Coordinates of C-alpha atoms in Angstrom, one line a residue:
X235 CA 45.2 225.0 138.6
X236 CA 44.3 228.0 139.9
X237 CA 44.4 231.4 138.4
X238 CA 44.8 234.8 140.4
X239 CA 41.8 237.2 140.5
X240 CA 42.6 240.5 138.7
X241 CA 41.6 244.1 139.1
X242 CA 40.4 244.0 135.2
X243 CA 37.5 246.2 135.6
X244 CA 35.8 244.4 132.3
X245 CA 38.6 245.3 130.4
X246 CA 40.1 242.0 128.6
X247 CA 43.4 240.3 130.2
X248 CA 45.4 242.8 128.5
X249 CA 46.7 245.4 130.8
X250 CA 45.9 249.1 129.9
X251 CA 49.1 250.2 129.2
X252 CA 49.3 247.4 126.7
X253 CA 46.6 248.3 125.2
X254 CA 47.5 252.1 124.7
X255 CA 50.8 251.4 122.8
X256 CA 48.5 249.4 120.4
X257 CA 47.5 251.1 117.8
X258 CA 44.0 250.4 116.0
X259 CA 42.9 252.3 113.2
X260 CA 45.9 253.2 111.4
X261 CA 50.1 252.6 112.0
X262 CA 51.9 255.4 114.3
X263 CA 48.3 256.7 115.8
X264 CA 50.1 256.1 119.4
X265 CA 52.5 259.1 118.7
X266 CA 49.5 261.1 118.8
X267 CA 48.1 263.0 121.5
X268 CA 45.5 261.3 123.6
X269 CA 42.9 263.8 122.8
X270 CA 43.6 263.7 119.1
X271 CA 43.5 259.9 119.7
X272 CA 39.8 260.0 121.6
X273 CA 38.4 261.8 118.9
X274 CA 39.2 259.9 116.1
X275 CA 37.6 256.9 118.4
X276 CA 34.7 258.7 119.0
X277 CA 34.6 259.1 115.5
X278 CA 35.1 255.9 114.6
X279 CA 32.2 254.4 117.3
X280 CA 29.6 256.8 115.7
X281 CA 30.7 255.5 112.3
X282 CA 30.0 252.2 113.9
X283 CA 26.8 252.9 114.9
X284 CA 25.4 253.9 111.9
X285 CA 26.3 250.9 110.1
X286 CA 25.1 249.5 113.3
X287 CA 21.5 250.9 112.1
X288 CA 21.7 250.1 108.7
X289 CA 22.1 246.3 109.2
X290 CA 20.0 246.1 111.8
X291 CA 17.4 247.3 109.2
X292 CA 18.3 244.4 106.7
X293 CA 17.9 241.9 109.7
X294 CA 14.4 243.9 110.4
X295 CA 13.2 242.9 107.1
X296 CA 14.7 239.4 107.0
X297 CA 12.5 239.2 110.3
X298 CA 9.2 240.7 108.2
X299 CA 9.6 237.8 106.1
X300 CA 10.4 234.5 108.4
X301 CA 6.9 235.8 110.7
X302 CA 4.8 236.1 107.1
X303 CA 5.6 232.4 106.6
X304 CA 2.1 230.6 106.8
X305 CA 1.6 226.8 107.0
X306 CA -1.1 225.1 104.9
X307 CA -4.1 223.5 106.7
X308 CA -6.5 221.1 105.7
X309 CA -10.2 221.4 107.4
X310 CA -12.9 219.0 106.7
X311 CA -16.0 221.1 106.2
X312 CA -19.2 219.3 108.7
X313 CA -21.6 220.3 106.1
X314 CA -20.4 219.5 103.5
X315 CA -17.7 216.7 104.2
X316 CA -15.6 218.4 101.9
X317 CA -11.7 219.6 102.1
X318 CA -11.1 223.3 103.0
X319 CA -8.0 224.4 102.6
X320 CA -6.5 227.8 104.6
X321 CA -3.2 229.5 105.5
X322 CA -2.2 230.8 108.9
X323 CA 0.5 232.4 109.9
X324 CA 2.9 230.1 112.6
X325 CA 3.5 233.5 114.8
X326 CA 1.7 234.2 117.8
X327 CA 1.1 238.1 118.3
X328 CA 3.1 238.1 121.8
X329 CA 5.4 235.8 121.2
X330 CA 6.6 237.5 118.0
X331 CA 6.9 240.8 119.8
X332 CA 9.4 238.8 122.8
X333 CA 11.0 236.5 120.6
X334 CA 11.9 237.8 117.8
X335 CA 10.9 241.8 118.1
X336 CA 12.4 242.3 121.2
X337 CA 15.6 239.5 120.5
X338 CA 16.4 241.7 117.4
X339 CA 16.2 245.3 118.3
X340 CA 18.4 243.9 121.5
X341 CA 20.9 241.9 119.1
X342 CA 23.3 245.0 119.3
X343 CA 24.0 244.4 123.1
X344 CA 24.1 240.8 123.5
X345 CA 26.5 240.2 120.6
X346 CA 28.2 243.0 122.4
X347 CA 28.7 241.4 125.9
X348 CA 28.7 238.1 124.3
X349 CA 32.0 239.3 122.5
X350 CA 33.3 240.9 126.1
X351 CA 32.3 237.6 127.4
X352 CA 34.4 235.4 124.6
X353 CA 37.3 238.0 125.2
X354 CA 37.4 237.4 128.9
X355 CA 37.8 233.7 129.2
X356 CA 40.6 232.4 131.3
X357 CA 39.8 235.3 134.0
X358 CA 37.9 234.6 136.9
X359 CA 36.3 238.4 137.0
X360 CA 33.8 239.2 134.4
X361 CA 34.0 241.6 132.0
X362 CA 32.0 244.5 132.4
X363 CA 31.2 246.5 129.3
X364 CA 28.7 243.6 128.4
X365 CA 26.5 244.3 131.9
X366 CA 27.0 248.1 132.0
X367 CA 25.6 248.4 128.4
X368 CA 23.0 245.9 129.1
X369 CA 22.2 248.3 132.2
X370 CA 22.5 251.2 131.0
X371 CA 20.4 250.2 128.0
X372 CA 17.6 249.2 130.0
X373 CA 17.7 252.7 131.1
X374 CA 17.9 254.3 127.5
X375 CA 15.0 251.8 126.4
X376 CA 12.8 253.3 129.6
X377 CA 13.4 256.8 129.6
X378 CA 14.3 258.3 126.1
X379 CA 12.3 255.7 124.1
X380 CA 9.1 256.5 125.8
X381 CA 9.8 259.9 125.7
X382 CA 10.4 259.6 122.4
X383 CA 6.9 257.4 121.6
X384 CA 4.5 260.1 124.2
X385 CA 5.1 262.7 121.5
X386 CA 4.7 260.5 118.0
X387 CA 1.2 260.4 118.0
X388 CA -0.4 264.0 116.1
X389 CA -1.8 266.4 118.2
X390 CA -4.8 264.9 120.2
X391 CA -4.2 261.5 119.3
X392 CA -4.3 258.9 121.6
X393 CA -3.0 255.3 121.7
X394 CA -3.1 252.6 124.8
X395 CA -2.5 249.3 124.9
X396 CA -4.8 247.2 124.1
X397 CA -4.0 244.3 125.7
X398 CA -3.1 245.1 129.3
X399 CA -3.1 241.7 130.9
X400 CA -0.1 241.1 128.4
X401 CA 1.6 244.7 129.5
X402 CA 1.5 244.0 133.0
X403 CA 3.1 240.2 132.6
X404 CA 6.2 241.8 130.5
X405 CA 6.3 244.3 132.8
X406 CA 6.4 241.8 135.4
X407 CA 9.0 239.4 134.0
X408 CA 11.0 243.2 133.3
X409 CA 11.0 244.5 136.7
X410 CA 11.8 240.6 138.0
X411 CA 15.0 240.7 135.6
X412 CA 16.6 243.6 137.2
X413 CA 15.4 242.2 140.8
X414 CA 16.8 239.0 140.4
X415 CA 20.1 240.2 139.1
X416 CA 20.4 242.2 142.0
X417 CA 19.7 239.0 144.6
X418 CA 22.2 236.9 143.0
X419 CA 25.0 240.2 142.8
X420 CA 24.2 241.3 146.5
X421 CA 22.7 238.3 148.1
X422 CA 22.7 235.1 147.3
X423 CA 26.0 234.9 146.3
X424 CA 27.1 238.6 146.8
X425 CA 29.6 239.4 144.3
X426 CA 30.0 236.1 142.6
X427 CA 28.3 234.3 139.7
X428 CA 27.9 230.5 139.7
X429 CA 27.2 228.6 137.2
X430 CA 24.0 227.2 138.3
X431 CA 22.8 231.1 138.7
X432 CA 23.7 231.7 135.1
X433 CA 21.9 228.7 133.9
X434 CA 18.7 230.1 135.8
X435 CA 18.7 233.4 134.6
X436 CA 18.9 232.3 131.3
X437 CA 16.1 229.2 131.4
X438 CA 14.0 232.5 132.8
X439 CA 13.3 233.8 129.4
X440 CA 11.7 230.4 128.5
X441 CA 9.3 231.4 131.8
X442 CA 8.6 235.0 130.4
X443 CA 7.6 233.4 126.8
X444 CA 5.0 230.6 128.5
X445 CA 3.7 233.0 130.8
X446 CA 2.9 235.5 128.4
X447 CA 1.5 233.2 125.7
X448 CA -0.3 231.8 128.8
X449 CA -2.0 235.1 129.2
X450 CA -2.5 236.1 125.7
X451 CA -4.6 232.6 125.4
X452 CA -6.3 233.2 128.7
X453 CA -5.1 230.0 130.1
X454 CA -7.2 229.3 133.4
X455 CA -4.6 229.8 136.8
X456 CA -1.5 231.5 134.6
X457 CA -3.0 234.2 133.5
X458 CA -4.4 237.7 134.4
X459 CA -8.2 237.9 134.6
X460 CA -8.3 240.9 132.4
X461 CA -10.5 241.5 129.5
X462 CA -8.6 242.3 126.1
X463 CA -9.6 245.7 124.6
X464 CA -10.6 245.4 120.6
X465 CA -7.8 244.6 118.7
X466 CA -8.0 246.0 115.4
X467 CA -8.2 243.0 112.8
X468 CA -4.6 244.6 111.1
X469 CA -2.3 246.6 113.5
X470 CA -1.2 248.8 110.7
X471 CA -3.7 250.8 109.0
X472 CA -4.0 249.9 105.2
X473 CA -3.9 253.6 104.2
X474 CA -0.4 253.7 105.9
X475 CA 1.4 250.5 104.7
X476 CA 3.2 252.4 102.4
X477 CA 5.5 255.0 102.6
X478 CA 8.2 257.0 100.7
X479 CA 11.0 257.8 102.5
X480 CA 13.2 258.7 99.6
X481 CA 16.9 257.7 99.5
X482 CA 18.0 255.2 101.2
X483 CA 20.3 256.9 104.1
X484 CA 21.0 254.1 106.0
X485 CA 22.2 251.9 102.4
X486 CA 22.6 248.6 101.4
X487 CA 20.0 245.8 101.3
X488 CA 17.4 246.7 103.7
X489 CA 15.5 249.2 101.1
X490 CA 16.1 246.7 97.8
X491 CA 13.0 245.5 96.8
X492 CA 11.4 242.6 94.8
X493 CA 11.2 243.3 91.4
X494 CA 7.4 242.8 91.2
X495 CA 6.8 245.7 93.6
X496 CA 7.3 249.6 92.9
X497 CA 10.8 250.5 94.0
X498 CA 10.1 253.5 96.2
X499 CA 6.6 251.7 97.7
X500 CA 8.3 249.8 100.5
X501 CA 9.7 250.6 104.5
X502 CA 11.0 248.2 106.7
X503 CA 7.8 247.1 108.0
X504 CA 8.7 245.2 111.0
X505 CA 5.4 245.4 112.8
X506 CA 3.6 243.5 109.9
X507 CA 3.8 240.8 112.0
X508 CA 0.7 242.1 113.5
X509 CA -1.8 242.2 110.3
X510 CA -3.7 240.0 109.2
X511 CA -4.1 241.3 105.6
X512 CA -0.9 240.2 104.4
X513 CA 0.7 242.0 100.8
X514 CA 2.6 241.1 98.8
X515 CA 2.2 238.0 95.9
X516 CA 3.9 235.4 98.3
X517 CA 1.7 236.0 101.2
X518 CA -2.0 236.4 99.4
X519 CA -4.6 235.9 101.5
X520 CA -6.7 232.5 100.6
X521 CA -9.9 231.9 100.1
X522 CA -11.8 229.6 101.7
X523 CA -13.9 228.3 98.1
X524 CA -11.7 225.0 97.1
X525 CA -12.1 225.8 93.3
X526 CA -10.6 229.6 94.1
X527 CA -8.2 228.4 96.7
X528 CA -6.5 225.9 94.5
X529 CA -6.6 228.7 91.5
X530 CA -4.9 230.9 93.5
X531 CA -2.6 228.5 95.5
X532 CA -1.4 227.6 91.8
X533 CA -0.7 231.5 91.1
X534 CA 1.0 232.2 94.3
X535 CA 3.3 228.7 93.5
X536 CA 4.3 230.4 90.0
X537 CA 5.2 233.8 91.5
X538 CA 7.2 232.3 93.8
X539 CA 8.8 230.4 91.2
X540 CA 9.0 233.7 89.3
X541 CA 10.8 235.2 92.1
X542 CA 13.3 232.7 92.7
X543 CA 14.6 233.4 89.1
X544 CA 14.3 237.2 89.9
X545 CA 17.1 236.8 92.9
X546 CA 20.1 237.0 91.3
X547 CA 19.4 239.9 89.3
X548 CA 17.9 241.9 93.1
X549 CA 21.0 241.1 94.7
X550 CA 22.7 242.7 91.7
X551 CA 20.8 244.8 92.3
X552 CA 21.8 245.8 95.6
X553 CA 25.5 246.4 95.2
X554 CA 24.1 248.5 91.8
X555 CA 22.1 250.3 94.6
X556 CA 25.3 250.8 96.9
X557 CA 27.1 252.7 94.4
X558 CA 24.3 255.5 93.4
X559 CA 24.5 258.8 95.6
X560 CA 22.0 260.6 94.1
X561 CA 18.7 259.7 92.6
X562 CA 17.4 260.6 89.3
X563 CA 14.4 262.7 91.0
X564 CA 15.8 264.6 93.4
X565 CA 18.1 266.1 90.2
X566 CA 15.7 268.7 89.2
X567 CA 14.3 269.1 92.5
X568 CA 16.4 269.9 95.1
X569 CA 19.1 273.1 94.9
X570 CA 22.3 272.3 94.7
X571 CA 23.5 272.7 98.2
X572 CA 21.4 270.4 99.5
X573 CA 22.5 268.1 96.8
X574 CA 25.8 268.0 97.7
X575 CA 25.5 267.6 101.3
X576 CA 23.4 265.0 100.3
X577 CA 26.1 263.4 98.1
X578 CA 28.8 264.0 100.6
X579 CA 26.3 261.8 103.3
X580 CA 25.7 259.1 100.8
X581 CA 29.2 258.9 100.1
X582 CA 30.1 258.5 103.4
X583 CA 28.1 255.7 103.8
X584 CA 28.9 254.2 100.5
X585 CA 31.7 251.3 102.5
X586 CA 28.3 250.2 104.8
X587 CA 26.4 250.1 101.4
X588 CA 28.8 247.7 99.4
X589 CA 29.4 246.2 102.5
X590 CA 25.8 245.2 103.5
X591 CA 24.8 244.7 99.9
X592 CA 26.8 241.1 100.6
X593 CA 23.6 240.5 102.5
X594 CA 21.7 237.7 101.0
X595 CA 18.1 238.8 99.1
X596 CA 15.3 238.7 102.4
X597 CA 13.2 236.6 99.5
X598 CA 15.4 233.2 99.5
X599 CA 14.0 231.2 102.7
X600 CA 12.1 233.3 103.7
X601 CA 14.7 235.3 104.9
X602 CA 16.6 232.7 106.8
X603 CA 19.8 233.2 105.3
X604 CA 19.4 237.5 105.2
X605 CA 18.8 236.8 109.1
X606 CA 21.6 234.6 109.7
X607 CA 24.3 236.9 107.6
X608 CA 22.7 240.2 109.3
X609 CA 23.2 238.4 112.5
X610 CA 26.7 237.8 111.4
X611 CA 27.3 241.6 110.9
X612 CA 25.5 242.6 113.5
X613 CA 28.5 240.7 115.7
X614 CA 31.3 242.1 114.0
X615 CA 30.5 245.3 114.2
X616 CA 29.5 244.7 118.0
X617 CA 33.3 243.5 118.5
X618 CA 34.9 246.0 116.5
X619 CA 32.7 248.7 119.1
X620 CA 34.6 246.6 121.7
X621 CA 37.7 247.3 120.3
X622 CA 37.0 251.1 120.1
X623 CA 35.8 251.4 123.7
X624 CA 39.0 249.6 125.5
X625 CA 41.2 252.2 123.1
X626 CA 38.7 255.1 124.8
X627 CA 38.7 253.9 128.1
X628 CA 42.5 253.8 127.8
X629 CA 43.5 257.1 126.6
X630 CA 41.1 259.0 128.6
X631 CA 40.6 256.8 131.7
X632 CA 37.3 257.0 132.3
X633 CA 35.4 254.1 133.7
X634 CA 34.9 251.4 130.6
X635 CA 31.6 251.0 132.9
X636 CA 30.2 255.3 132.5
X637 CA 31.7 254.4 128.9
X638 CA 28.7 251.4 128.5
X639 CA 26.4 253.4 130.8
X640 CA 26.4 256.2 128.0
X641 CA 27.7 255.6 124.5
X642 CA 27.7 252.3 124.5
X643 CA 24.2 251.9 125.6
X644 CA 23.0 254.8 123.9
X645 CA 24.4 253.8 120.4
X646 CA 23.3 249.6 120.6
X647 CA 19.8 250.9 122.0
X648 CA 19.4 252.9 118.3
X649 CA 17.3 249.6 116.8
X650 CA 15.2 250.0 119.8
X651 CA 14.7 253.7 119.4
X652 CA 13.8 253.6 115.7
X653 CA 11.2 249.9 115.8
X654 CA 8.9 251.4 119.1
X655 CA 8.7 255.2 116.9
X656 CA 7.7 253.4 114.2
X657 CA 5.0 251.6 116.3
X658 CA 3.6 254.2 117.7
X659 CA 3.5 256.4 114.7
X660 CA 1.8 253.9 112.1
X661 CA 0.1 251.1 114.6
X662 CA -3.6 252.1 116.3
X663 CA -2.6 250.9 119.4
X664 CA 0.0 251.2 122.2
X665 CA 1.0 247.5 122.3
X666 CA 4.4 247.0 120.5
X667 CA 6.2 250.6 121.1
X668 CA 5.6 249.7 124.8
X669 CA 5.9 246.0 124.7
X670 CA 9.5 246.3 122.5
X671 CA 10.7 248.5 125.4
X672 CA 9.4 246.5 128.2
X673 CA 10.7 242.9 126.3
X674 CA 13.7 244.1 125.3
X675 CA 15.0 245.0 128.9
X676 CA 14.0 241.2 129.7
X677 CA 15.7 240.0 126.8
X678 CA 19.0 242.4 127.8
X679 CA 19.0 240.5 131.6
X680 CA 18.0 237.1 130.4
X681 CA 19.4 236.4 127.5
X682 CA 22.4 239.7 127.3
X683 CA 23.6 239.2 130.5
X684 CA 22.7 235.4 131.3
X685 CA 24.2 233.8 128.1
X686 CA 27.9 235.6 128.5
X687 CA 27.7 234.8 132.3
X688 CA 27.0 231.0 131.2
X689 CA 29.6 230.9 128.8
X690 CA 32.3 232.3 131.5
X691 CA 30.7 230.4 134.4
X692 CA 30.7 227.3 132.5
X693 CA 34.8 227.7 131.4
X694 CA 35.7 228.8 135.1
X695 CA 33.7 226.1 136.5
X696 CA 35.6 223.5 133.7
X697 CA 38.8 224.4 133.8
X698 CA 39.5 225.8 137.7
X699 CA 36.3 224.8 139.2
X700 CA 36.0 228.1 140.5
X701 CA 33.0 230.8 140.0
X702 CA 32.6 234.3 138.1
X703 CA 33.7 237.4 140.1
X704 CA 32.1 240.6 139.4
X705 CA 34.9 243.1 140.8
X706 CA 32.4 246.2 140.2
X707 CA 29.3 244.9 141.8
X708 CA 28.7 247.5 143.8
X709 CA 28.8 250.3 141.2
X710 CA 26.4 247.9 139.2
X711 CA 24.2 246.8 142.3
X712 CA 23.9 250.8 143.4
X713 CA 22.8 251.5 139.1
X714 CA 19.9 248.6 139.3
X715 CA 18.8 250.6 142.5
X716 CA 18.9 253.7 141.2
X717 CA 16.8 252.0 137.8
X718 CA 14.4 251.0 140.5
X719 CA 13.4 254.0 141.4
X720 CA 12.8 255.3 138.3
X721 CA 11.3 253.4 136.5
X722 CA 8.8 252.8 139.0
X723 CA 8.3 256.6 138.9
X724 CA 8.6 256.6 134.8
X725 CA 5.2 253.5 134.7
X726 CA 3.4 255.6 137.2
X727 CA 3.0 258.5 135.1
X728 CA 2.3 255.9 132.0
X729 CA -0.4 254.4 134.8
X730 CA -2.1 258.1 135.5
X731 CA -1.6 259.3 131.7
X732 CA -4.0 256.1 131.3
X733 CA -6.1 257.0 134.3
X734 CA -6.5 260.6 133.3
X735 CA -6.2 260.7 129.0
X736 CA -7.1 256.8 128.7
X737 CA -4.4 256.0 126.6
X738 CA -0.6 256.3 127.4
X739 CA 0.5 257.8 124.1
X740 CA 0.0 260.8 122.4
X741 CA -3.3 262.7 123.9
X742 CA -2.7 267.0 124.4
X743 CA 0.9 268.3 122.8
X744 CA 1.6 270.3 126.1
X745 CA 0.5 267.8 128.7
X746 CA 2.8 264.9 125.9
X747 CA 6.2 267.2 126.1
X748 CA 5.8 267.3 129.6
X749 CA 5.8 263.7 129.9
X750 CA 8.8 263.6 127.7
X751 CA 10.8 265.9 129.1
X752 CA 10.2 264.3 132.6
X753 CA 11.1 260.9 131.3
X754 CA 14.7 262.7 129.9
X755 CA 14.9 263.6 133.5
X756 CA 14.7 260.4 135.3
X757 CA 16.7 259.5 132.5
X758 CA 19.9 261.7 133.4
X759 CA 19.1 261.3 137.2
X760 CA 19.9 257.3 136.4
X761 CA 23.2 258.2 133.9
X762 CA 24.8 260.6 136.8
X763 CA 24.7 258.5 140.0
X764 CA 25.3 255.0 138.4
X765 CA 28.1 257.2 137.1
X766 CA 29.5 259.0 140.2
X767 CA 29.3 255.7 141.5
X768 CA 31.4 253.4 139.2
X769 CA 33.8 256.5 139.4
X770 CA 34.4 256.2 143.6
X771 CA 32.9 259.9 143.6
X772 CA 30.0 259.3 145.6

């Protein structure tokens, strides 16, 4: 059976006329003007977005959680042939930061082209909002975010990675990504996936992750003969493990805390996977004295237990939580505009509150089941988003691909944004604000853009034993180009900020804005040509 190639453009199989006499949000929207009708969309993907932000928070702390989970090991001490018991985490530094880091903050996108990828079966071309975004968010991840990171650090304060052997294999397996997408869009197969290319991109990521736990254990002939700096024996300073951020804007779960701790102690610490002085009374460091270990392995068992009964009455907790749009403190001390502007805001995001507060407790095991219902979210959101940006594309009839190279990519990126500036504003070191941006843009090609190519290679291959077609791979081969370019110019600034300040954050305020506002450069150079292009205008 074979199946004639459309001119879809990564819009689904229904035609754009069709999907402009549909209406969306509310019954008898198509009588409207267009313009009336693009602005409640654009209203409605920023609305998206935030509760975009506010799960992927819950699934941040989820995350915390599953890396704290330590296994028990039994040592046999040589002097005194007795039984020592410790605790050790089961996450490797690196391949925390790839795996589960970089997976999460880059959730948004792959659900997002998964769902384009799902919508499009039974078309031999590919959609295309899942690789613009994916593109497009490399870009946003390069350019803003490290603009954003240079200037975090306070005035003088300088920051470098630590372990450079591990930067520069990321960085490797990043700029590979984006080269080897480009060989099988422009050579090997120009302007077809197969399915054997979509298997290979995706058993790539497996490559990244030995490779870089390779070099992180200095394994002899895979790894980079580079020394590793001092690493600080916790990542995150203990003086500031704890913040108050006040009310919770972003709602629901993510901020709900166990009922042993003080309520207003606790952020969304996702680069705890990095310390080695563990808090909190599941996750007790362990003494190495049998007599004191067993004491204290018995206290930790009877918190947990303690816990366990407190669940019930957290997740009540949280939908208790949802519902409040002004705290008791802020009464007295704020005035009373700013009190109802910050009612208004909370109320606002009351639906994303109630909503999220569904969200399992992060304490039941060890998070699995927050991470799996966050994940769950995360994808419905991500196709509602879809849904929004066909209805845009439609009534304004721009490019759905300038559409994913800028709001789209913009708005999924957010996670990213907000993990690397919390990095490099609480961590000593450089290593995870740089390493999320340069593992997430691996993640984006090898696992965002390989996965939704598999699944549609794999259905074509099935069912007409034909490959994908990319009907825009010229506008996307000319935007990897372009990314090229600038990112090699974007690391070798980071290269002579290191050569000239040692460190590539932070360092002199005027020399740090500079570097921003140049990386905000490069990054509009890349959004206007990959955009003129898509469009036919250049």
């Amino acid at each position: 059976m074979k199946v004639r190639r459309g001119s879809n453009m990564g819009i689904s199989d229904i035609s754009s006329d069709k999907i402009c006499e549909s209406y969306l949000l509310f019954y008898g929207e198509t009588f409207l003007s267009n313009g009336l009708r693009a602005f409640l969309y654009l209203l409605g993907l920023a609305y998206c977005f935030i509760g975009l932000s506010a799960i992927t928070a819950c699934f941040f702390r989820s995350m915390e959680n599953i890396v704290k989970q330590k296994r028990r090991v039994v040592e046999i001490d040589v002097c005194t042939n007795a039984e020592v018991i410790k605790y050790e985490k089961f996450w490797n530094y690196t391949i925390a930061d790839i795996s589960l880091l970089a997976f999460g903050t880059s959730f948004p996108q792959i659900s997002l082209a998964t769902i384009d990828a799902i919508r499009n079966l039974g078309q031999l071309n590919a959609g295309g909002l899942g690789p613009g975004t994916l593109v497009g968010s490399a870009a946003f991840d390069l350019f803003p975010i490290h603009a954003v990171c240079v200037v975090v650090p306070a005035a003088g304060a300088l920051k470098k990675i630590s372990d450079i052997g591990v930067w520069l294999v990321e960085l490797f397996w990043s700029f590979w990504a984006y080269f080897w997408l480009y060989i099988i869009l422009e050579v090997w197969t120009p302007r077809v996936i197969t399915l054997w290319e979509a298997l290979l991109t995706v058993l790539q990521f497996g490559l990244l992750l030995i490779h870089a736990y390779a070099q992180d254990k200095r394994w002899p002939y895979l790894s980079i003969p580079l020394e590793r700096s001092e690493r600080p024996e916790d990542w995150v300073p203990e003086s500031d493990k704890l913040f108050n951020h006040g009310d919770n804007e972003c709602g629901g779960c993510c901020e709900i805390l166990p009922v042993s701790e003080e309520k207003d102690s606790g952020i969304v610490d996702i680069f705890s996977i990095h310390s080695c002085k563990d808090t909190g009374p599941a996750y007790q460091s362990v003494p190495e004295n049998d007599m004191a270990e067993f004491s204290t392995a018995a206290s930790i068992k009877k918190k947990i237990v303690e816990e366990d009964l407190d669940v019930i009455s957290v997740w009540r907790q949280q939908f208790l939580d949802a519902v409040i749009l002004e705290s008791t403190e802020s009464k007295g001390k704020d005035g009373f505009c700013l009190r109802l502007a910050r009612v208004l805001w909370q109320l606002s995001l009351a639906p994303w509150r109630l909503l999220f507060a569904f969200v399992p407790p992060y304490q039941i095991v060890h998070g699995w089941i927050s991470f799996i219902f966050s994940l769950i979210f995360i994808s419905g959101i991500a196709y509602v988003v879809t849904q929004l940006t066909d209805q845009i594309s439609c009534v304004t009839g721009i490019n759905p691909y300038v559409i994913a190279f800028t709001a789209l990519a913009s708005g999924t990126s957010w996670p990213d944004l907000v993990a690397s500036k919390i990095a490099a504003e609480r961590q000593v070191t450089a290593d995870s604000a740089i390493a999320n941006i340069t593992c997430s843009n691996s993640v984006n090609i090898y696992i965002g853009i390989g996965i939704p190519w598999l699944i549609d290679t794999t259905y074509n291959f099935v069912a007409y034993q034909e490959p994908l077609y990319i009907e825009n791979a010229g506008g996307l081969s000319f935007s990897l180009l372009v990314f090229f370019v600038t990112s090699a110019c974007c690391i070798a600034v980071l290269v002579l900020r290191r050569l000239i300040f040692g460190a590539e954050l932070g360092g002199p305020k005027l020399w740090a804005w500079v570097t921003s506002v140049y990386f905000m450069f490069l990054w509009i150079v890349f959004v206007v040509l990959s955009s003129l292009k898509v469009s036919g205008i250049i």
